[in-house]
mmCIF file of C-alpha atoms and ligand atoms in Angstrom:
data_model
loop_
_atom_site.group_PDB
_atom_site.id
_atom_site.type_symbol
_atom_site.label_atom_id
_atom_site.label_comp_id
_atom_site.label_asym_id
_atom_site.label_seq_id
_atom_site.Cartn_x
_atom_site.Cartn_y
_atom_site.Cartn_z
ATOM 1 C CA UNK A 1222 17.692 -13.106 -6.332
ATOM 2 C CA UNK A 1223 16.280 -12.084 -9.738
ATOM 3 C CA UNK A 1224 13.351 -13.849 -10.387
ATOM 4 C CA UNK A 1225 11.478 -13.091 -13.497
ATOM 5 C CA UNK A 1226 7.751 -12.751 -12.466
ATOM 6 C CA UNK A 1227 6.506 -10.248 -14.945
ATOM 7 C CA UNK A 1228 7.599 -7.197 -17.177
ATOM 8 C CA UNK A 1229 6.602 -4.377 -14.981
ATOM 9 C CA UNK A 1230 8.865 -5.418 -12.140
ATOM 10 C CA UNK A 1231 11.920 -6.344 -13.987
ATOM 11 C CA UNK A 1232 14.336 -3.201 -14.293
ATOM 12 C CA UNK A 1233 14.054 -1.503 -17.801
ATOM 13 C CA UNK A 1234 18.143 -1.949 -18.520
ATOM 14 C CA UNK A 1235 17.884 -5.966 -17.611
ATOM 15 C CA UNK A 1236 14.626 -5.859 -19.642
ATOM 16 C CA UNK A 1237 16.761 -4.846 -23.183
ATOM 17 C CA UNK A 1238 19.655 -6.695 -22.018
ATOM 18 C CA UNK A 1239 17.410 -9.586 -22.013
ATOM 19 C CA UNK A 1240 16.640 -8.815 -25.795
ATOM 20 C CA UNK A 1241 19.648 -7.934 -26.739
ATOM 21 C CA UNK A 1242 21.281 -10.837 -25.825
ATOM 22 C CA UNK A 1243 18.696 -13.447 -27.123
ATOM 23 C CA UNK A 1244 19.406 -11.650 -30.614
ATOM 24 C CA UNK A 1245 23.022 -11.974 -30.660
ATOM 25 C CA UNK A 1246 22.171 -15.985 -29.147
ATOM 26 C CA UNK A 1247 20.290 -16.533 -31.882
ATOM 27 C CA UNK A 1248 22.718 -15.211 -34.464
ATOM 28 C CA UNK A 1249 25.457 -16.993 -32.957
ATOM 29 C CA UNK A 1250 23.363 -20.229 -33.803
ATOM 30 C CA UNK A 1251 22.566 -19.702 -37.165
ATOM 31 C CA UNK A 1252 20.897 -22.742 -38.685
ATOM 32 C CA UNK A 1253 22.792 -24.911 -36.055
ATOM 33 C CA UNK A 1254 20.507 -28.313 -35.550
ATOM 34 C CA UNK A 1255 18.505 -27.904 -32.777
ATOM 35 C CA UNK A 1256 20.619 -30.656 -30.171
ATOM 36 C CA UNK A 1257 24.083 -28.740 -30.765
ATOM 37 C CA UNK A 1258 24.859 -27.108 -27.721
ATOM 38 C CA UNK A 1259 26.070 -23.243 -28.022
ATOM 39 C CA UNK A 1260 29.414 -22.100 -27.946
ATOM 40 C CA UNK A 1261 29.125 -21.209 -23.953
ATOM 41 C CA UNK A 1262 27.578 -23.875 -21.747
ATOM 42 C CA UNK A 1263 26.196 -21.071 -19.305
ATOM 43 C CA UNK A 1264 23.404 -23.658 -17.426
ATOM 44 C CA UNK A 1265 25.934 -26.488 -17.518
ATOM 45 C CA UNK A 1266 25.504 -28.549 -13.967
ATOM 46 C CA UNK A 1267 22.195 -26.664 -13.612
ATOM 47 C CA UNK A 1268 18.707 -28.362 -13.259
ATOM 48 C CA UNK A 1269 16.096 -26.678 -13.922
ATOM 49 C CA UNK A 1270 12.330 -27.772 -13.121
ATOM 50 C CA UNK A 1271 9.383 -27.000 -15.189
ATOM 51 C CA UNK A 1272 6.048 -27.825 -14.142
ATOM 52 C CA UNK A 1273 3.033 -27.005 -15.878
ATOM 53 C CA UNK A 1274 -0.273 -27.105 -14.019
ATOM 54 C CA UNK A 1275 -2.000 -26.262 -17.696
ATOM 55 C CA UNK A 1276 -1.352 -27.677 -21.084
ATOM 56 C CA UNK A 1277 1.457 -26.243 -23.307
ATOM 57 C CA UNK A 1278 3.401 -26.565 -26.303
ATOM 58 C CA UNK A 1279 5.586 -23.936 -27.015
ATOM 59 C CA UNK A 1280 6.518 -23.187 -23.515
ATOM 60 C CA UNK A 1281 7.226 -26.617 -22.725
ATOM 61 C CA UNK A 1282 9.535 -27.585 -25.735
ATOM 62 C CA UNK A 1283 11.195 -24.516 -25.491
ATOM 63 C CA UNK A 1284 12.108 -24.064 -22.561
ATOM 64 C CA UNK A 1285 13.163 -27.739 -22.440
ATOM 65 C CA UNK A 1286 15.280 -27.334 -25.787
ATOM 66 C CA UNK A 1287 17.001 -23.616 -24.416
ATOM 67 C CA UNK A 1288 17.807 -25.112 -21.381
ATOM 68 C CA UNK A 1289 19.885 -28.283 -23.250
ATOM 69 C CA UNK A 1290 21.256 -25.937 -25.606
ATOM 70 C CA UNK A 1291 22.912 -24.291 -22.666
ATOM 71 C CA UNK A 1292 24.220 -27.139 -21.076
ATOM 72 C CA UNK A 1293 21.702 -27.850 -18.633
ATOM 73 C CA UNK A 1294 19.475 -30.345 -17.579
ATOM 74 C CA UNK A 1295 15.714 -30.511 -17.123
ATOM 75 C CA UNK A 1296 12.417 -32.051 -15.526
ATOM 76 C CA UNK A 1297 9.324 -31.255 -16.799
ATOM 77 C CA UNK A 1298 6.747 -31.919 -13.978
ATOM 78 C CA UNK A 1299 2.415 -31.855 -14.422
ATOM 79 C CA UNK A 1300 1.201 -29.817 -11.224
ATOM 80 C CA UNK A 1301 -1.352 -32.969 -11.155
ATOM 81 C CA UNK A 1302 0.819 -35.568 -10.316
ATOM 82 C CA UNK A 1303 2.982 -33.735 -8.021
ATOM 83 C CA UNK A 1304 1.898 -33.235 -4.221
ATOM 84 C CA UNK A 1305 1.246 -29.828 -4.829
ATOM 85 C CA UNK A 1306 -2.041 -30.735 -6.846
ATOM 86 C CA UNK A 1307 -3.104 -33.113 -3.380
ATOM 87 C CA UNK A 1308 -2.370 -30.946 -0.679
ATOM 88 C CA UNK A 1309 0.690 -29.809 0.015
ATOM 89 C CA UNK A 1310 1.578 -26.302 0.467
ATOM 90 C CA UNK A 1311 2.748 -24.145 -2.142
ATOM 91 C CA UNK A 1312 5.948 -23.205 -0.060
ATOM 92 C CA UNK A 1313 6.987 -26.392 1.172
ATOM 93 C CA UNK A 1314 6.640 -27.026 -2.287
ATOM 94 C CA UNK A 1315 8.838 -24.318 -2.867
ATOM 95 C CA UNK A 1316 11.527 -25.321 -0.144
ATOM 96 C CA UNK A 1317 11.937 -28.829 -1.393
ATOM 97 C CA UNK A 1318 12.389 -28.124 -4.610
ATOM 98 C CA UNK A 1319 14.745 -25.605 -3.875
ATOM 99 C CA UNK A 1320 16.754 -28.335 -2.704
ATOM 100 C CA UNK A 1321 16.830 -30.379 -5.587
ATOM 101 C CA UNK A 1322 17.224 -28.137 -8.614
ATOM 102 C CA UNK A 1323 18.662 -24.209 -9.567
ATOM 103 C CA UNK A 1324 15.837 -22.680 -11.274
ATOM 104 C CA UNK A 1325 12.004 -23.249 -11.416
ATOM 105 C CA UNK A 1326 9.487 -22.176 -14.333
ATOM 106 C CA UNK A 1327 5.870 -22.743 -13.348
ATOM 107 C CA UNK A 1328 2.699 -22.320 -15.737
ATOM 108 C CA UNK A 1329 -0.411 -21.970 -13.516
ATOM 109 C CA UNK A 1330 -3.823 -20.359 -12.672
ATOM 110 C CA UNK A 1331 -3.504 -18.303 -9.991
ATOM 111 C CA UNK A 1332 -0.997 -15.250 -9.685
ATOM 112 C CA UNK A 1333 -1.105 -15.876 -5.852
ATOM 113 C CA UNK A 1334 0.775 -19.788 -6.544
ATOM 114 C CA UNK A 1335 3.566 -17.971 -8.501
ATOM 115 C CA UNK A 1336 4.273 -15.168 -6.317
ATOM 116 C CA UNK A 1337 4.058 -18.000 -3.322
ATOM 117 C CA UNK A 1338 6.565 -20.303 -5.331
ATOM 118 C CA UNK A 1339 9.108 -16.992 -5.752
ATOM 119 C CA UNK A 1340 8.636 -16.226 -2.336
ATOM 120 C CA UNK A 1341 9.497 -19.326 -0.520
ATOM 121 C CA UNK A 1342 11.910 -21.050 -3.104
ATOM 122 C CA UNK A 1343 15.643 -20.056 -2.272
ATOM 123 C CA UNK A 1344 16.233 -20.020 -6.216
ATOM 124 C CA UNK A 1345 15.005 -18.498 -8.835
ATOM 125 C CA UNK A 1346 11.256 -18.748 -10.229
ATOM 126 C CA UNK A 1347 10.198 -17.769 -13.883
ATOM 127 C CA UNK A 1348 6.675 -16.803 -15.037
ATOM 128 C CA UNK A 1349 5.494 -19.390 -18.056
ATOM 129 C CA UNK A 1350 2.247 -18.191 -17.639
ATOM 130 C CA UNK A 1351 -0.838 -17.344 -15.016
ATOM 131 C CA UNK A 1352 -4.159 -16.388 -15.194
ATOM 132 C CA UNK A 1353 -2.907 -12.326 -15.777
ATOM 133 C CA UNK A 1354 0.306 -12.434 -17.210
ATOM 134 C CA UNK A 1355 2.249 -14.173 -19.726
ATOM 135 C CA UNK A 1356 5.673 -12.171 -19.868
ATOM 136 C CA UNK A 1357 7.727 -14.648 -21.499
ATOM 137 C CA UNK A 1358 5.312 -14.306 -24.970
ATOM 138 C CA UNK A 1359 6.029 -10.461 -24.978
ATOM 139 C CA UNK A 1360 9.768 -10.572 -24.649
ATOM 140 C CA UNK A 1361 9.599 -13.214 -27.656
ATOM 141 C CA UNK A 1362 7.369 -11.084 -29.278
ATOM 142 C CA UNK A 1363 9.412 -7.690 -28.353
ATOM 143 C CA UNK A 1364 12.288 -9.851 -30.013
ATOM 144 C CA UNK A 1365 10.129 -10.227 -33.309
ATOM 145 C CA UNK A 1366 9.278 -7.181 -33.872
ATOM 146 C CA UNK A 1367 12.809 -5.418 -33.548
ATOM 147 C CA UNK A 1368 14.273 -8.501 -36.267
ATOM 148 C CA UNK A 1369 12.102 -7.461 -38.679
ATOM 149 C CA UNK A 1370 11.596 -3.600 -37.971
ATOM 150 C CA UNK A 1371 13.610 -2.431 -35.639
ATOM 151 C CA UNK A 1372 13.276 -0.190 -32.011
ATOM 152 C CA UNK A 1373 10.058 -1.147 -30.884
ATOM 153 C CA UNK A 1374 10.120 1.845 -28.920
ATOM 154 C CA UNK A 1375 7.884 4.988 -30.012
ATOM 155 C CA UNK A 1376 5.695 2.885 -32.321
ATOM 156 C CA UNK A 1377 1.722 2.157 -31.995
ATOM 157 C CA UNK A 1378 0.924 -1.699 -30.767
ATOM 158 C CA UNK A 1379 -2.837 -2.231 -31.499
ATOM 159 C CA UNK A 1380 -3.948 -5.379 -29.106
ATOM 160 C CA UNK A 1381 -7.614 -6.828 -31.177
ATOM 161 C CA UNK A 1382 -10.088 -8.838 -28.845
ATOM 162 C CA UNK A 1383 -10.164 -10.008 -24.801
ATOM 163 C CA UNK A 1384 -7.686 -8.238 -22.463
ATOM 164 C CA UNK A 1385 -6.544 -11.126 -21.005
ATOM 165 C CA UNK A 1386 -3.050 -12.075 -19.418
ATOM 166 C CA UNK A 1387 -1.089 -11.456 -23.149
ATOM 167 C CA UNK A 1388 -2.572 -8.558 -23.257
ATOM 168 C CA UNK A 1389 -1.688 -7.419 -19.725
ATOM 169 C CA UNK A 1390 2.027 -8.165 -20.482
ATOM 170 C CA UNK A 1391 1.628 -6.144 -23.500
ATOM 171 C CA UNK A 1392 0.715 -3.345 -21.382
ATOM 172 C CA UNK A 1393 3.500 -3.716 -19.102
ATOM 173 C CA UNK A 1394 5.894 -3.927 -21.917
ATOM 174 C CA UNK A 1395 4.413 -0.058 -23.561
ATOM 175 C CA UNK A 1396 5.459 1.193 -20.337
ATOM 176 C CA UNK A 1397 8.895 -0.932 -19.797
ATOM 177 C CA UNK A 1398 9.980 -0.217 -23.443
ATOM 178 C CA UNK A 1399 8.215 2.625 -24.367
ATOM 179 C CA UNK A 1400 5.773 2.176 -27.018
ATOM 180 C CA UNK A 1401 2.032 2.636 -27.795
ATOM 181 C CA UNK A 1402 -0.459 0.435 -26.966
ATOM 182 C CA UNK A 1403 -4.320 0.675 -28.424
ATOM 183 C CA UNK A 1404 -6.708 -1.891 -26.912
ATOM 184 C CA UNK A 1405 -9.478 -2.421 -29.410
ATOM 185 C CA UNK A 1406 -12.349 -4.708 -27.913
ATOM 186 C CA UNK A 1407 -15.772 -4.811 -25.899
ATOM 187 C CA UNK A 1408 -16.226 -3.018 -22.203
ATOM 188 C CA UNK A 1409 -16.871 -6.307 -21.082
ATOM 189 C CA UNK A 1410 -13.773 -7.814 -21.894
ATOM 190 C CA UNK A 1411 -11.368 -4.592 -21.068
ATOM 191 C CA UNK A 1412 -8.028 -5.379 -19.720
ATOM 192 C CA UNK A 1413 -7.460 -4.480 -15.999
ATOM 193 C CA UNK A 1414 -7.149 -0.734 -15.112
ATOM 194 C CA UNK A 1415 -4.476 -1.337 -12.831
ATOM 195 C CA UNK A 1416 -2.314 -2.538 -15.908
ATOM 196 C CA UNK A 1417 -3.070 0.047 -18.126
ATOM 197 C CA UNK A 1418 -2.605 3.263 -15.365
ATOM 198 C CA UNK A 1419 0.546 1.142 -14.665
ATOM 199 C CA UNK A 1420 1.722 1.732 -18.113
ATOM 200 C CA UNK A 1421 0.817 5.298 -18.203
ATOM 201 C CA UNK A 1422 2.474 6.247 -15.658
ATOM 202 C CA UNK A 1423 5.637 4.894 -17.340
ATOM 203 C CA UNK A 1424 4.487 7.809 -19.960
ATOM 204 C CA UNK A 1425 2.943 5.129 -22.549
ATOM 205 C CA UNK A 1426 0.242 6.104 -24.375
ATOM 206 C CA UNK A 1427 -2.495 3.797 -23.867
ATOM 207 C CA UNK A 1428 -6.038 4.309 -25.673
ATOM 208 C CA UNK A 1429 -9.184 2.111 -25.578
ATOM 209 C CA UNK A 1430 -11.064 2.332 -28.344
ATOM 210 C CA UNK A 1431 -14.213 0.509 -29.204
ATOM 211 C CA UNK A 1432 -13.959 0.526 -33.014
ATOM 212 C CA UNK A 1433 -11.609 -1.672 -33.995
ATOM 213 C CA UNK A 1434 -11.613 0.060 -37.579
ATOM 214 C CA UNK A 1435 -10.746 3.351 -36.179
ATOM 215 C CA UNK A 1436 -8.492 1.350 -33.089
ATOM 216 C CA UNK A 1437 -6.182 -0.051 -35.978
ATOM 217 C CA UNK A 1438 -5.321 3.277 -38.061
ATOM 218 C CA UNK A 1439 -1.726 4.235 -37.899
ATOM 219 C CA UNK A 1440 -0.829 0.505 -36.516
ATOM 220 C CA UNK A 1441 2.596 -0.547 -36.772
ATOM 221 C CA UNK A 1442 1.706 -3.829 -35.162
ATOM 222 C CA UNK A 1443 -1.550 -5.649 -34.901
ATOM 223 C CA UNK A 1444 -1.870 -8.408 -32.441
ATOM 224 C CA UNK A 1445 -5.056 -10.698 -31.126
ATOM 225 C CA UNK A 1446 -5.272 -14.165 -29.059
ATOM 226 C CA UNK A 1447 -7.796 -16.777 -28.629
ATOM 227 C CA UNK A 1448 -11.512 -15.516 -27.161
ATOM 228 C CA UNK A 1449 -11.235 -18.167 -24.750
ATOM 229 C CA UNK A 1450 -8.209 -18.493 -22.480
ATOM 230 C CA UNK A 1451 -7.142 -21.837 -20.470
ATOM 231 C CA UNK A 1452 -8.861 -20.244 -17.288
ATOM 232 C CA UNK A 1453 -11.894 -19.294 -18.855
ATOM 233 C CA UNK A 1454 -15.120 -21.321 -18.381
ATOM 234 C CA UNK A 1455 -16.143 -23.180 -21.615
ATOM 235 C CA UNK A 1456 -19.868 -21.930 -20.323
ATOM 236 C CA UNK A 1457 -18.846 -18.320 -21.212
ATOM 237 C CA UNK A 1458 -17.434 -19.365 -24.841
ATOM 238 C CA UNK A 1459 -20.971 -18.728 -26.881
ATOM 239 C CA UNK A 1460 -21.211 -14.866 -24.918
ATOM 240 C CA UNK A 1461 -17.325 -14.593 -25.663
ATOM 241 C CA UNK A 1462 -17.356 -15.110 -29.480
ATOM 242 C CA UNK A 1463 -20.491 -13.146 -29.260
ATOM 243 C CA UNK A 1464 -18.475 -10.154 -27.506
ATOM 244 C CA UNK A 1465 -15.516 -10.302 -29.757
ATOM 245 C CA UNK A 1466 -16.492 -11.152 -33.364
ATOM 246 C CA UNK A 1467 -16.544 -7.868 -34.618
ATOM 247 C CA UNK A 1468 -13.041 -7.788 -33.586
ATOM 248 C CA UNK A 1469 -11.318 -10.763 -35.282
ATOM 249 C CA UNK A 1470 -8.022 -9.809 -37.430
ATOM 250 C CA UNK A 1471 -9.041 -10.050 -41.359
ATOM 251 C CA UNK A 1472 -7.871 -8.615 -44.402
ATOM 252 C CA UNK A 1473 -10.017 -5.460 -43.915
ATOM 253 C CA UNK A 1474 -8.554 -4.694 -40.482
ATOM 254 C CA UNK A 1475 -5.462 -5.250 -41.408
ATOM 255 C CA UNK A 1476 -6.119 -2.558 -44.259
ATOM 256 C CA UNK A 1477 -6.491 -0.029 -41.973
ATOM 257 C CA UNK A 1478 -3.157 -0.517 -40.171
ATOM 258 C CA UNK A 1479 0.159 0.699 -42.076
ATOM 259 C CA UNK A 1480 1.403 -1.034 -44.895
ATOM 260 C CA UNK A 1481 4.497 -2.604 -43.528
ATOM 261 C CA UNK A 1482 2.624 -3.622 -39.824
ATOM 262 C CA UNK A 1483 3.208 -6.307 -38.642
ATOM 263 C CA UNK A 1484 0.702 -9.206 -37.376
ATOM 264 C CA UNK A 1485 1.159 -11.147 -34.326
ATOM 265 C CA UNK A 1486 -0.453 -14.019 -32.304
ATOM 266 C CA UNK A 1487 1.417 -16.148 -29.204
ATOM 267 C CA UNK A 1488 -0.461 -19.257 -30.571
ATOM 268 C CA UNK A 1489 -2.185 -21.320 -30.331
ATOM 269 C CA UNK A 1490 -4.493 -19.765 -33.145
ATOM 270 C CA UNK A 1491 -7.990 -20.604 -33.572
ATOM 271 C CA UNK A 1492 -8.216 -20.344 -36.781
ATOM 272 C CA UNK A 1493 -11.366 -18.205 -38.449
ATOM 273 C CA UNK A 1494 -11.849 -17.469 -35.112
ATOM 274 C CA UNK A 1495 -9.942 -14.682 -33.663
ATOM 275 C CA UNK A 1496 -7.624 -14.062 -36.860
ATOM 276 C CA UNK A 1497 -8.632 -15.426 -40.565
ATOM 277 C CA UNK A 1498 -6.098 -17.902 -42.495
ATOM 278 C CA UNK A 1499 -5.457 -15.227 -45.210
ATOM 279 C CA UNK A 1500 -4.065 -13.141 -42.267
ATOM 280 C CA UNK A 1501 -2.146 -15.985 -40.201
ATOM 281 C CA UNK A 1502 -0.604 -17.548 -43.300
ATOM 282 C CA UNK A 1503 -0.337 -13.493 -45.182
ATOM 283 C CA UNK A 1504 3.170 -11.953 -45.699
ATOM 284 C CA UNK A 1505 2.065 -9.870 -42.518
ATOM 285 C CA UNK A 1506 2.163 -12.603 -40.195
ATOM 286 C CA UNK A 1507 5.547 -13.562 -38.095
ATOM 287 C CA UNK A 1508 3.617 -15.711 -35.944
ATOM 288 C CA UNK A 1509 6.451 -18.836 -36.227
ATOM 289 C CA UNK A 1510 9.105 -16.258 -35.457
ATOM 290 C CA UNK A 1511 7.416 -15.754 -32.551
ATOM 291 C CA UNK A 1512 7.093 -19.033 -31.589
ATOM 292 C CA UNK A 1513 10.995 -19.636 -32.417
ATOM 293 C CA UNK A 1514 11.708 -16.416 -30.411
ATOM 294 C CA UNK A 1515 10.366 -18.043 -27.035
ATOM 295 C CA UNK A 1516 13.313 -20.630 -27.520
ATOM 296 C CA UNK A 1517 15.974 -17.358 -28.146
ATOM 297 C CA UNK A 1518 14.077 -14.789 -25.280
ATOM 298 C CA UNK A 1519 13.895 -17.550 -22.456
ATOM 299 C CA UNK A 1520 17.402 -18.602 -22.880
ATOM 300 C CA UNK A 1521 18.527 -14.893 -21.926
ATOM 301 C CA UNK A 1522 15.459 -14.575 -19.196
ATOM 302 C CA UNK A 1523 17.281 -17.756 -17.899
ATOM 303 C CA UNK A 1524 20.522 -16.376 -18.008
ATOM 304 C CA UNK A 1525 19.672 -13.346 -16.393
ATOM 305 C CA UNK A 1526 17.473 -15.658 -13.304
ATOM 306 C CA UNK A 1527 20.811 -17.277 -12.473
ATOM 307 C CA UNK A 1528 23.741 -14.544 -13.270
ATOM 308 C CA UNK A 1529 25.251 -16.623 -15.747
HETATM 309 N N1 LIG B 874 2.107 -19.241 -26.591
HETATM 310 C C1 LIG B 874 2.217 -20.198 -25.665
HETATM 311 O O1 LIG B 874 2.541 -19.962 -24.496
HETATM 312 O O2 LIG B 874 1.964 -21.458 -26.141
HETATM 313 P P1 LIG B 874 1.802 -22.797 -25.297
HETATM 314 O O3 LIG B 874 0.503 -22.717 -24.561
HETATM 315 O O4 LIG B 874 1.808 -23.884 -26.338
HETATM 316 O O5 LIG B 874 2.956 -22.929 -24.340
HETATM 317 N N1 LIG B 875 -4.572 -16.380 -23.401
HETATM 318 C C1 LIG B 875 -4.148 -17.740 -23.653
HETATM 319 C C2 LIG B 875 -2.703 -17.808 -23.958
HETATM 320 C C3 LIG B 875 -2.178 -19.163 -24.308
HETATM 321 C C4 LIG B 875 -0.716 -19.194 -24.557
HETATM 322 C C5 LIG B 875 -4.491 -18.606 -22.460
HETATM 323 O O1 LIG B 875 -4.247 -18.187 -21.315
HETATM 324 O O2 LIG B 875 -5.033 -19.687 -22.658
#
């Protein structure tokens, strides 16, 4: 049963299938209003549960709005008022909702809850985000990137800031469709080794360097993310901004890159934080394409979950 826990262990062919088939999705739409279902009904008489045990936007509305666009129906459940946050076990959690709908998508903390969930459910789990990963972002993001400028593969990614769980699906995604990825940001704060020797041995290049000046040269796309994640302690936020201010996405960064890169952010922004206005709101920026892409990407991830 394909479940769709992160980039690195989904097959490379499903992996542009996935993309390819958002695109031509989204084209088939064109302007539609939002409520008008597509053509197909692929998830019609499917449920699908989404529980978040974090806050969300994006995730939650579009993965709410894909899944009605396709003919299906959802719940959208808060880990905190369900059992699982008093007690009960992640896979009798898993069994009994198995039971009850065809596909679950689960934001959480842990990595160990969502490989749990897959494990026990009989039907299909998805990864909206965990502590490490966030693969759903990067397949909205690998969308973005090939609209505007085509094969992502063979180009230089430059990732500005914390290596946290964007970041490590970045990394999976150099190796699954072959592109660059630079990491520009402090020791400290250095994505996980595993992730990038993972994506080397897929024959990506992967560099860390420390100067982000130097990081960004030849850049075809620049991307950063908030200095303080959902799973971060609030305690560690002055030592954080401390860590990564020299690393925030302004104009003069974004100087160094190539002319026609690209600048990215999965939202949501802090703004003057991480990336300046004149860069989120620049002709650079396809940050609300991204956004829109989760809607397109997850419909296909779904689609590919349940072999429809
Ligand atoms: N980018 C992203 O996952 O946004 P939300 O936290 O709003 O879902
Ligand atoms: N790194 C961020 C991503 C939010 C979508 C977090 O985990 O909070």
């Amino acid at each position: 049963m394909p479940h769709f826990l992160d980039i690195h262990t989904t097959d490379k062919p499903a992996l542009r299938g996935m993309i390819d088939q958002a695109r031509a999705m989204k084209e088939a739409r064109n302007g539609l209003p939002k409520a008008t279902p597509d053509a197909d009904q692929p998830l019609r008489n499917h449920m699908v549960a989404l529980i978040f045990e974090k806050p969300s936007t994006r995730t939650r509305v579009s993965f709410d709005v894909g899944v009605r666009q396709m003919g299906g129906q959802t719940m959208v459940l808060s880990g905190k008022e369900m059992q699982l946050g008093h007690g009960e076990t992640i896979a009798d959690t898993a069994r009994v909702l198995s039971r009850y709908v065809d596909l679950i998508m689960i934001r959480t903390f842990e990595e160990t809850v969502l490989q749990e969930l897959a494990e026990y459910a009989s039907v299909p789990v998805i990864n909206g985000l965990t502590n490490r990963t966030h693969p759903c972002q990067i397949m909205a993001d690998i969308l973005t990137y090939e609209e505007h400028r085509g094969p992502i593969k063979g180009r230089k990614v430059v990732w500005s800031g914390d290596g946290n769980n964007v970041c490590a699906s970045f990394l999976h995604a150099a190796g699954q469709f072959g592109f660059d990825l630079t990491f520009t940001g402090p020791e400290a704060l250095d994505p996980d080794p595993e992730f990038v020797a993972l994506a080397r041995a897929e024959g990506a290049k992967i560099e860390i360097i420390r100067d982000p000046v130097e990081a960004v040269a030849g850049a075809d796309l620049v991307v950063t993310d908030t200095w303080v994640s959902m799973h971060d302690s609030q305690s560690n936020r002055e030592r954080r901004h401390n860590l990564l201010r020299a690393y925030q996405v302004n104009d003069a960064l974004m100087a160094q890159a190539k002319p026609d890169a690209l600048f990215m952010h999965c939202l949501p922004a802090h703004r003057e934080e991480e990336v300046t206005n004149a860069v989120m709101d620049g002709p650079q920026s396809v940050v609300f394409d991204e956004a829109e892409n989760r809607l397109h990407a997850q419909k296909a991830v779904m689609r590919y979950c349940l072999g429809l």
